[in-house]
Amino acid sequence: AALPAPRNRPAGEIPAIGPTVIKTADLELEVEKGDFRDAVEAAMATAERNGGFVLDTSVDDVKLGLGSVTLRVPADRFGRALADLQDLGKVERESVSGQDVTQEFIDLEARLRNLEAQERVLLNLMSEAQSVADTIRVQRELTGIQLEVERLKGRLRYLEDQTALSTIHVRIAEAGAAPPRLGMLQRAWTRSVDVFLGVIAAVIVGAGFVVPVALMGGLVLVLFWRLRPRVEEKTAS
């Protein structure tokens, strides 16, 4: 079937959003009867054509022609990809939003610099420690600092990913099969799940560093308990 339909809105009318803004869009399209599969494939191709990828594809009902595609595209191709998707059919509903995270970036980077400076000081103190007790005391402080450093780095990586790649969720329905509209609570729940998954991904990335740090702390404690009797014997003599 012939796809595209006339464009519903010029791409130039989409408001430009800065590079530290998380851009998302929800789009509902109605396509001609029999065009559902072609529209889904065209939506998936839109991601690749704009340098992105398909995050998720779901077909609710093949007979009725109901389904959805979620795309992630570079932020600077967001408007172009959205206009391409509009070309696939009649726009029934469209929502474009942006979350400005500029201040969070600034705060996180400042806190990270401060913690990394503390980490360097503690590493120097550890290298100069004269006793096992001093080493353990410094190690305890250092482990807490390093865990916080990795947490902040994970959050920054997540924000960088979300601002570099924009998300477009498009619902596609054949004529006569209107897609179910999400209520306000359902939309809020969907966005909460996306944020939660992003945080979990950041934690998993940071775990590659956290686990070795924890193991190092455990080894220091074992060394301390083994050396303690010898130190006490020398002190007593």
PDB file of C-alpha atoms in Angstrom:
ATOM      1  CA  ALA A   1       0.000   0.000   0.000  1.00  0.00           C
ATOM      2  CA  ALA A   2       1.138   3.542  -0.647  1.00  0.00           C
ATOM      3  CA  LEU A   3       2.451   5.173   2.477  1.00  0.00           C
ATOM      4  CA  PRO A   4       3.283   8.209   3.029  1.00  0.00           C
ATOM      5  CA  ALA A   5       0.246  10.430   3.579  1.00  0.00           C
ATOM      6  CA  PRO A   6       0.577  14.220   3.395  1.00  0.00           C
ATOM      7  CA  ARG A   7       2.666  15.706   6.166  1.00  0.00           C
ATOM      8  CA  ASN A   8       0.569  17.006   9.055  1.00  0.00           C
ATOM      9  CA  ARG A   9       2.987  19.678  10.255  1.00  0.00           C
ATOM     10  CA  PRO A  10       6.244  21.121   8.944  1.00  0.00           C
ATOM     11  CA  ALA A  11       9.302  19.967  10.865  1.00  0.00           C
ATOM     12  CA  GLY A  12      10.326  23.591  11.360  1.00  0.00           C
ATOM     13  CA  GLU A  13       7.373  24.133  13.700  1.00  0.00           C
ATOM     14  CA  ILE A  14       8.801  21.713  16.255  1.00  0.00           C
ATOM     15  CA  PRO A  15      10.391  23.810  19.010  1.00  0.00           C
ATOM     16  CA  ALA A  16      14.170  23.475  19.243  1.00  0.00           C
ATOM     17  CA  ILE A  17      15.376  22.127  22.569  1.00  0.00           C
ATOM     18  CA  GLY A  18      18.899  22.475  23.986  1.00  0.00           C
ATOM     19  CA  PRO A  19      21.502  19.717  24.210  1.00  0.00           C
ATOM     20  CA  THR A  20      21.027  19.184  27.972  1.00  0.00           C
ATOM     21  CA  VAL A  21      17.315  18.479  27.667  1.00  0.00           C
ATOM     22  CA  ILE A  22      15.802  15.012  27.715  1.00  0.00           C
ATOM     23  CA  LYS A  23      13.431  15.024  24.741  1.00  0.00           C
ATOM     24  CA  THR A  24      10.507  12.627  24.440  1.00  0.00           C
ATOM     25  CA  ALA A  25       7.481  12.390  22.179  1.00  0.00           C
ATOM     26  CA  ASP A  26       4.275  10.355  22.105  1.00  0.00           C
ATOM     27  CA  LEU A  27       2.511  10.027  18.770  1.00  0.00           C
ATOM     28  CA  GLU A  28      -0.711   8.298  17.730  1.00  0.00           C
ATOM     29  CA  LEU A  29      -1.185   7.635  14.015  1.00  0.00           C
ATOM     30  CA  GLU A  30      -4.108   6.341  11.998  1.00  0.00           C
ATOM     31  CA  VAL A  31      -3.211   4.587   8.722  1.00  0.00           C
ATOM     32  CA  GLU A  32      -5.371   3.313   5.888  1.00  0.00           C
ATOM     33  CA  LYS A  33      -6.937  -0.129   6.104  1.00  0.00           C
ATOM     34  CA  GLY A  34      -4.341  -2.763   5.199  1.00  0.00           C
ATOM     35  CA  ASP A  35      -1.376  -0.415   5.752  1.00  0.00           C
ATOM     36  CA  PHE A  36      -0.615  -1.434   9.341  1.00  0.00           C
ATOM     37  CA  ARG A  37       2.340  -3.734   8.670  1.00  0.00           C
ATOM     38  CA  ASP A  38       3.883  -1.348   6.157  1.00  0.00           C
ATOM     39  CA  ALA A  39       3.516   1.506   8.646  1.00  0.00           C
ATOM     40  CA  VAL A  40       5.225  -0.471  11.413  1.00  0.00           C
ATOM     41  CA  GLU A  41       8.120  -1.364   9.108  1.00  0.00           C
ATOM     42  CA  ALA A  42       8.383   2.247   7.927  1.00  0.00           C
ATOM     43  CA  ALA A  43       8.454   3.476  11.540  1.00  0.00           C
ATOM     44  CA  MET A  44      11.270   1.035  12.326  1.00  0.00           C
ATOM     45  CA  ALA A  45      13.169   2.175   9.237  1.00  0.00           C
ATOM     46  CA  THR A  46      12.811   5.779  10.422  1.00  0.00           C
ATOM     47  CA  ALA A  47      15.031   5.005  13.410  1.00  0.00           C
ATOM     48  CA  GLU A  48      17.842   3.603  11.261  1.00  0.00           C
ATOM     49  CA  ARG A  49      17.545   6.353   8.661  1.00  0.00           C
ATOM     50  CA  ASN A  50      18.042   8.955  11.383  1.00  0.00           C
ATOM     51  CA  GLY A  51      21.000   7.234  13.025  1.00  0.00           C
ATOM     52  CA  GLY A  52      19.044   5.642  15.856  1.00  0.00           C
ATOM     53  CA  PHE A  53      17.578   2.263  16.729  1.00  0.00           C
ATOM     54  CA  VAL A  54      14.317   0.535  17.650  1.00  0.00           C
ATOM     55  CA  LEU A  55      13.983   0.099  21.396  1.00  0.00           C
ATOM     56  CA  ASP A  56      10.726  -1.847  21.370  1.00  0.00           C
ATOM     57  CA  THR A  57       8.042  -3.098  18.974  1.00  0.00           C
ATOM     58  CA  SER A  58       4.657  -4.369  20.114  1.00  0.00           C
ATOM     59  CA  VAL A  59       1.675  -5.638  18.095  1.00  0.00           C
ATOM     60  CA  ASP A  60      -1.494  -5.574  20.197  1.00  0.00           C
ATOM     61  CA  ASP A  61      -3.889  -6.994  17.616  1.00  0.00           C
ATOM     62  CA  VAL A  62      -2.884  -8.062  14.106  1.00  0.00           C
ATOM     63  CA  LYS A  63      -6.478  -8.368  12.866  1.00  0.00           C
ATOM     64  CA  LEU A  64      -7.481  -4.908  14.032  1.00  0.00           C
ATOM     65  CA  GLY A  65      -4.113  -3.439  13.093  1.00  0.00           C
ATOM     66  CA  LEU A  66      -3.000  -2.069  16.472  1.00  0.00           C
ATOM     67  CA  GLY A  67       0.569  -1.780  17.650  1.00  0.00           C
ATOM     68  CA  SER A  68       3.386   0.490  18.741  1.00  0.00           C
ATOM     69  CA  VAL A  69       7.050   1.204  18.066  1.00  0.00           C
ATOM     70  CA  THR A  70       9.480   2.956  20.401  1.00  0.00           C
ATOM     71  CA  LEU A  71      12.477   4.635  18.769  1.00  0.00           C
ATOM     72  CA  ARG A  72      15.652   6.211  20.098  1.00  0.00           C
ATOM     73  CA  VAL A  73      17.301   8.725  17.806  1.00  0.00           C
ATOM     74  CA  PRO A  74      20.125  11.270  18.229  1.00  0.00           C
ATOM     75  CA  ALA A  75      18.831  14.480  19.815  1.00  0.00           C
ATOM     76  CA  ASP A  76      19.767  16.560  16.772  1.00  0.00           C
ATOM     77  CA  ARG A  77      17.610  14.270  14.567  1.00  0.00           C
ATOM     78  CA  PHE A  78      14.599  14.336  16.886  1.00  0.00           C
ATOM     79  CA  GLY A  79      12.571  16.832  14.818  1.00  0.00           C
ATOM     80  CA  ARG A  80      13.421  15.134  11.528  1.00  0.00           C
ATOM     81  CA  ALA A  81      12.461  11.678  12.829  1.00  0.00           C
ATOM     82  CA  LEU A  82       9.203  13.019  14.268  1.00  0.00           C
ATOM     83  CA  ALA A  83       8.321  14.641  10.944  1.00  0.00           C
ATOM     84  CA  ASP A  84       9.109  11.375   9.113  1.00  0.00           C
ATOM     85  CA  LEU A  85       6.746   9.508  11.416  1.00  0.00           C
ATOM     86  CA  GLN A  86       4.014  12.086  10.830  1.00  0.00           C
ATOM     87  CA  ASP A  87       4.269  11.312   7.125  1.00  0.00           C
ATOM     88  CA  LEU A  88       3.108   7.732   7.746  1.00  0.00           C
ATOM     89  CA  GLY A  89      -0.518   8.569   8.462  1.00  0.00           C
ATOM     90  CA  LYS A  90      -3.012  10.883  10.107  1.00  0.00           C
ATOM     91  CA  VAL A  91      -1.847  12.259  13.464  1.00  0.00           C
ATOM     92  CA  GLU A  92      -4.577  11.628  16.057  1.00  0.00           C
ATOM     93  CA  ARG A  93      -2.581  12.810  19.057  1.00  0.00           C
ATOM     94  CA  GLU A  94       0.900  14.189  19.618  1.00  0.00           C
ATOM     95  CA  SER A  95       2.781  15.142  22.764  1.00  0.00           C
ATOM     96  CA  VAL A  96       6.334  16.523  22.794  1.00  0.00           C
ATOM     97  CA  SER A  97       8.114  17.263  26.055  1.00  0.00           C
ATOM     98  CA  GLY A  98      11.551  18.230  27.297  1.00  0.00           C
ATOM     99  CA  GLN A  99      13.129  17.920  30.735  1.00  0.00           C
ATOM    100  CA  ASP A 100      15.928  20.414  31.317  1.00  0.00           C
ATOM    101  CA  VAL A 101      18.724  18.700  33.280  1.00  0.00           C
ATOM    102  CA  THR A 102      21.368  21.411  32.825  1.00  0.00           C
ATOM    103  CA  GLN A 103      21.458  22.325  36.523  1.00  0.00           C
ATOM    104  CA  GLU A 104      21.644  18.681  37.561  1.00  0.00           C
ATOM    105  CA  PHE A 105      24.627  18.200  35.245  1.00  0.00           C
ATOM    106  CA  ILE A 106      26.388  21.190  36.837  1.00  0.00           C
ATOM    107  CA  ASP A 107      25.659  20.015  40.398  1.00  0.00           C
ATOM    108  CA  LEU A 108      26.738  16.430  39.738  1.00  0.00           C
ATOM    109  CA  GLU A 109      29.984  17.454  38.057  1.00  0.00           C
ATOM    110  CA  ALA A 110      30.839  19.840  40.923  1.00  0.00           C
ATOM    111  CA  ARG A 111      30.169  17.158  43.532  1.00  0.00           C
ATOM    112  CA  LEU A 112      32.175  14.650  41.509  1.00  0.00           C
ATOM    113  CA  ARG A 113      35.210  16.955  41.336  1.00  0.00           C
ATOM    114  CA  ASN A 114      35.048  17.516  45.084  1.00  0.00           C
ATOM    115  CA  LEU A 115      34.806  13.801  45.862  1.00  0.00           C
ATOM    116  CA  GLU A 116      37.643  12.934  43.477  1.00  0.00           C
ATOM    117  CA  ALA A 117      39.839  15.500  45.263  1.00  0.00           C
ATOM    118  CA  GLN A 118      38.997  13.829  48.601  1.00  0.00           C
ATOM    119  CA  GLU A 119      39.762  10.443  47.052  1.00  0.00           C
ATOM    120  CA  ARG A 120      43.252  11.588  46.011  1.00  0.00           C
ATOM    121  CA  VAL A 121      43.961  12.861  49.533  1.00  0.00           C
ATOM    122  CA  LEU A 122      42.865   9.571  51.094  1.00  0.00           C
ATOM    123  CA  LEU A 123      44.948   7.539  48.637  1.00  0.00           C
ATOM    124  CA  ASN A 124      48.006   9.572  49.651  1.00  0.00           C
ATOM    125  CA  LEU A 125      47.206   9.027  53.328  1.00  0.00           C
ATOM    126  CA  MET A 126      46.871   5.290  52.759  1.00  0.00           C
ATOM    127  CA  SER A 127      50.280   5.116  51.081  1.00  0.00           C
ATOM    128  CA  GLU A 128      51.777   6.902  54.108  1.00  0.00           C
ATOM    129  CA  ALA A 129      49.923   4.919  56.778  1.00  0.00           C
ATOM    130  CA  GLN A 130      52.296   3.595  59.480  1.00  0.00           C
ATOM    131  CA  SER A 131      50.080   0.891  60.953  1.00  0.00           C
ATOM    132  CA  VAL A 132      47.377  -1.582  59.998  1.00  0.00           C
ATOM    133  CA  ALA A 133      44.869   0.324  62.132  1.00  0.00           C
ATOM    134  CA  ASP A 134      45.594   3.545  60.237  1.00  0.00           C
ATOM    135  CA  THR A 135      45.275   1.706  56.930  1.00  0.00           C
ATOM    136  CA  ILE A 136      41.879   0.282  57.870  1.00  0.00           C
ATOM    137  CA  ARG A 137      40.603   3.644  59.078  1.00  0.00           C
ATOM    138  CA  VAL A 138      41.618   5.346  55.830  1.00  0.00           C
ATOM    139  CA  GLN A 139      40.288   2.427  53.767  1.00  0.00           C
ATOM    140  CA  ARG A 140      36.879   2.767  55.415  1.00  0.00           C
ATOM    141  CA  GLU A 141      36.675   6.440  54.479  1.00  0.00           C
ATOM    142  CA  LEU A 142      38.045   5.791  51.005  1.00  0.00           C
ATOM    143  CA  THR A 143      35.499   3.055  50.261  1.00  0.00           C
ATOM    144  CA  GLY A 144      32.610   5.384  51.092  1.00  0.00           C
ATOM    145  CA  ILE A 145      34.044   8.119  48.873  1.00  0.00           C
ATOM    146  CA  GLN A 146      34.652   5.719  45.978  1.00  0.00           C
ATOM    147  CA  LEU A 147      31.130   4.292  46.178  1.00  0.00           C
ATOM    148  CA  GLU A 148      29.684   7.808  46.002  1.00  0.00           C
ATOM    149  CA  VAL A 149      31.983   8.671  43.084  1.00  0.00           C
ATOM    150  CA  GLU A 150      30.727   5.667  41.142  1.00  0.00           C
ATOM    151  CA  ARG A 151      27.105   6.515  41.967  1.00  0.00           C
ATOM    152  CA  LEU A 152      27.540  10.041  40.602  1.00  0.00           C
ATOM    153  CA  LYS A 153      29.339   8.754  37.503  1.00  0.00           C
ATOM    154  CA  GLY A 154      26.488   6.319  36.892  1.00  0.00           C
ATOM    155  CA  ARG A 155      23.915   9.113  37.119  1.00  0.00           C
ATOM    156  CA  LEU A 156      25.965  11.290  34.755  1.00  0.00           C
ATOM    157  CA  ARG A 157      26.236   8.425  32.246  1.00  0.00           C
ATOM    158  CA  TYR A 158      22.476   7.956  32.410  1.00  0.00           C
ATOM    159  CA  LEU A 159      21.791  11.666  31.841  1.00  0.00           C
ATOM    160  CA  GLU A 160      24.302  11.789  28.989  1.00  0.00           C
ATOM    161  CA  ASP A 161      22.550   8.851  27.335  1.00  0.00           C
ATOM    162  CA  GLN A 162      19.103  10.383  27.800  1.00  0.00           C
ATOM    163  CA  THR A 163      20.139  13.776  26.408  1.00  0.00           C
ATOM    164  CA  ALA A 164      22.191  12.357  23.531  1.00  0.00           C
ATOM    165  CA  LEU A 165      19.362  10.082  22.365  1.00  0.00           C
ATOM    166  CA  SER A 166      15.727  11.146  22.308  1.00  0.00           C
ATOM    167  CA  THR A 167      12.799   8.756  22.702  1.00  0.00           C
ATOM    168  CA  ILE A 168       9.750   8.640  20.432  1.00  0.00           C
ATOM    169  CA  HIS A 169       6.852   6.310  21.184  1.00  0.00           C
ATOM    170  CA  VAL A 170       4.415   5.922  18.285  1.00  0.00           C
ATOM    171  CA  ARG A 171       1.080   4.108  18.399  1.00  0.00           C
ATOM    172  CA  ILE A 172      -0.190   2.919  15.027  1.00  0.00           C
ATOM    173  CA  ALA A 173      -3.777   1.922  14.261  1.00  0.00           C
ATOM    174  CA  GLU A 174      -5.616   1.114  11.061  1.00  0.00           C
ATOM    175  CA  ALA A 175      -8.676   3.220  10.238  1.00  0.00           C
ATOM    176  CA  GLY A 176     -11.610   2.089  12.362  1.00  0.00           C
ATOM    177  CA  ALA A 177      -9.403   0.654  15.140  1.00  0.00           C
ATOM    178  CA  ALA A 178      -8.693   3.659  17.342  1.00  0.00           C
ATOM    179  CA  PRO A 179      -5.759   3.028  19.676  1.00  0.00           C
ATOM    180  CA  PRO A 180      -6.571   3.056  23.392  1.00  0.00           C
ATOM    181  CA  ARG A 181      -5.496   6.320  24.975  1.00  0.00           C
ATOM    182  CA  LEU A 182      -3.311   6.213  28.053  1.00  0.00           C
ATOM    183  CA  GLY A 183      -4.680   8.005  31.090  1.00  0.00           C
ATOM    184  CA  MET A 184      -2.583  10.480  33.037  1.00  0.00           C
ATOM    185  CA  LEU A 185      -1.684   7.915  35.713  1.00  0.00           C
ATOM    186  CA  GLN A 186      -0.771   5.306  33.097  1.00  0.00           C
ATOM    187  CA  ARG A 187       1.546   7.773  31.313  1.00  0.00           C
ATOM    188  CA  ALA A 188       3.149   8.716  34.637  1.00  0.00           C
ATOM    189  CA  TRP A 189       3.647   5.025  35.454  1.00  0.00           C
ATOM    190  CA  THR A 190       5.271   4.369  32.047  1.00  0.00           C
ATOM    191  CA  ARG A 191       7.713   7.257  32.503  1.00  0.00           C
ATOM    192  CA  SER A 192       8.519   6.079  36.058  1.00  0.00           C
ATOM    193  CA  VAL A 193       9.376   2.612  34.767  1.00  0.00           C
ATOM    194  CA  ASP A 194      11.695   4.121  32.121  1.00  0.00           C
ATOM    195  CA  VAL A 195      13.523   6.162  34.779  1.00  0.00           C
ATOM    196  CA  PHE A 196      13.780   3.152  37.103  1.00  0.00           C
ATOM    197  CA  LEU A 197      15.300   0.973  34.364  1.00  0.00           C
ATOM    198  CA  GLY A 198      17.819   3.709  33.563  1.00  0.00           C
ATOM    199  CA  VAL A 199      18.905   3.897  37.214  1.00  0.00           C
ATOM    200  CA  ILE A 200      19.245   0.095  37.401  1.00  0.00           C
ATOM    201  CA  ALA A 201      21.424   0.174  34.266  1.00  0.00           C
ATOM    202  CA  ALA A 202      23.658   2.814  35.870  1.00  0.00           C
ATOM    203  CA  VAL A 203      23.982   0.699  39.036  1.00  0.00           C
ATOM    204  CA  ILE A 204      24.972  -2.356  36.998  1.00  0.00           C
ATOM    205  CA  VAL A 205      27.632  -0.341  35.177  1.00  0.00           C
ATOM    206  CA  GLY A 206      28.986   0.972  38.480  1.00  0.00           C
ATOM    207  CA  ALA A 207      29.021  -2.518  40.035  1.00  0.00           C
ATOM    208  CA  GLY A 208      32.068  -3.403  37.949  1.00  0.00           C
ATOM    209  CA  PHE A 209      34.045  -0.974  40.129  1.00  0.00           C
ATOM    210  CA  VAL A 210      32.207  -1.375  43.439  1.00  0.00           C
ATOM    211  CA  VAL A 211      32.788  -5.126  43.747  1.00  0.00           C
ATOM    212  CA  PRO A 212      36.617  -4.917  43.493  1.00  0.00           C
ATOM    213  CA  VAL A 213      36.632  -2.090  46.071  1.00  0.00           C
ATOM    214  CA  ALA A 214      34.588  -4.209  48.485  1.00  0.00           C
ATOM    215  CA  LEU A 215      36.921  -7.163  47.967  1.00  0.00           C
ATOM    216  CA  MET A 216      39.960  -4.978  48.650  1.00  0.00           C
ATOM    217  CA  GLY A 217      38.388  -3.779  51.891  1.00  0.00           C
ATOM    218  CA  GLY A 218      37.754  -7.389  52.927  1.00  0.00           C
ATOM    219  CA  LEU A 219      41.374  -8.349  52.267  1.00  0.00           C
ATOM    220  CA  VAL A 220      42.604  -5.462  54.416  1.00  0.00           C
ATOM    221  CA  LEU A 221      40.393  -6.640  57.300  1.00  0.00           C
ATOM    222  CA  VAL A 222      41.683 -10.217  57.002  1.00  0.00           C
ATOM    223  CA  LEU A 223      45.269  -8.932  57.038  1.00  0.00           C
ATOM    224  CA  PHE A 224      44.538  -6.870  60.137  1.00  0.00           C
ATOM    225  CA  TRP A 225      43.118  -9.789  62.133  1.00  0.00           C
ATOM    226  CA  ARG A 226      46.053 -12.003  61.184  1.00  0.00           C
ATOM    227  CA  LEU A 227      48.667  -9.432  62.159  1.00  0.00           C
ATOM    228  CA  ARG A 228      46.932  -8.265  65.328  1.00  0.00           C
ATOM    229  CA  PRO A 229      48.185 -11.109  67.599  1.00  0.00           C
ATOM    230  CA  ARG A 230      51.779 -10.480  66.487  1.00  0.00           C
ATOM    231  CA  VAL A 231      51.508  -6.756  67.140  1.00  0.00           C
ATOM    232  CA  GLU A 232      50.039  -7.384  70.591  1.00  0.00           C
ATOM    233  CA  GLU A 233      52.815  -9.867  71.430  1.00  0.00           C
ATOM    234  CA  LYS A 234      55.505  -7.342  70.489  1.00  0.00           C
ATOM    235  CA  THR A 235      53.767  -4.641  72.494  1.00  0.00           C
ATOM    236  CA  ALA A 236      53.510  -6.883  75.538  1.00  0.00           C
ATOM    237  CA  SER A 237      57.212  -7.833  75.364  1.00  0.00           C
TER     238      SER A 237
END
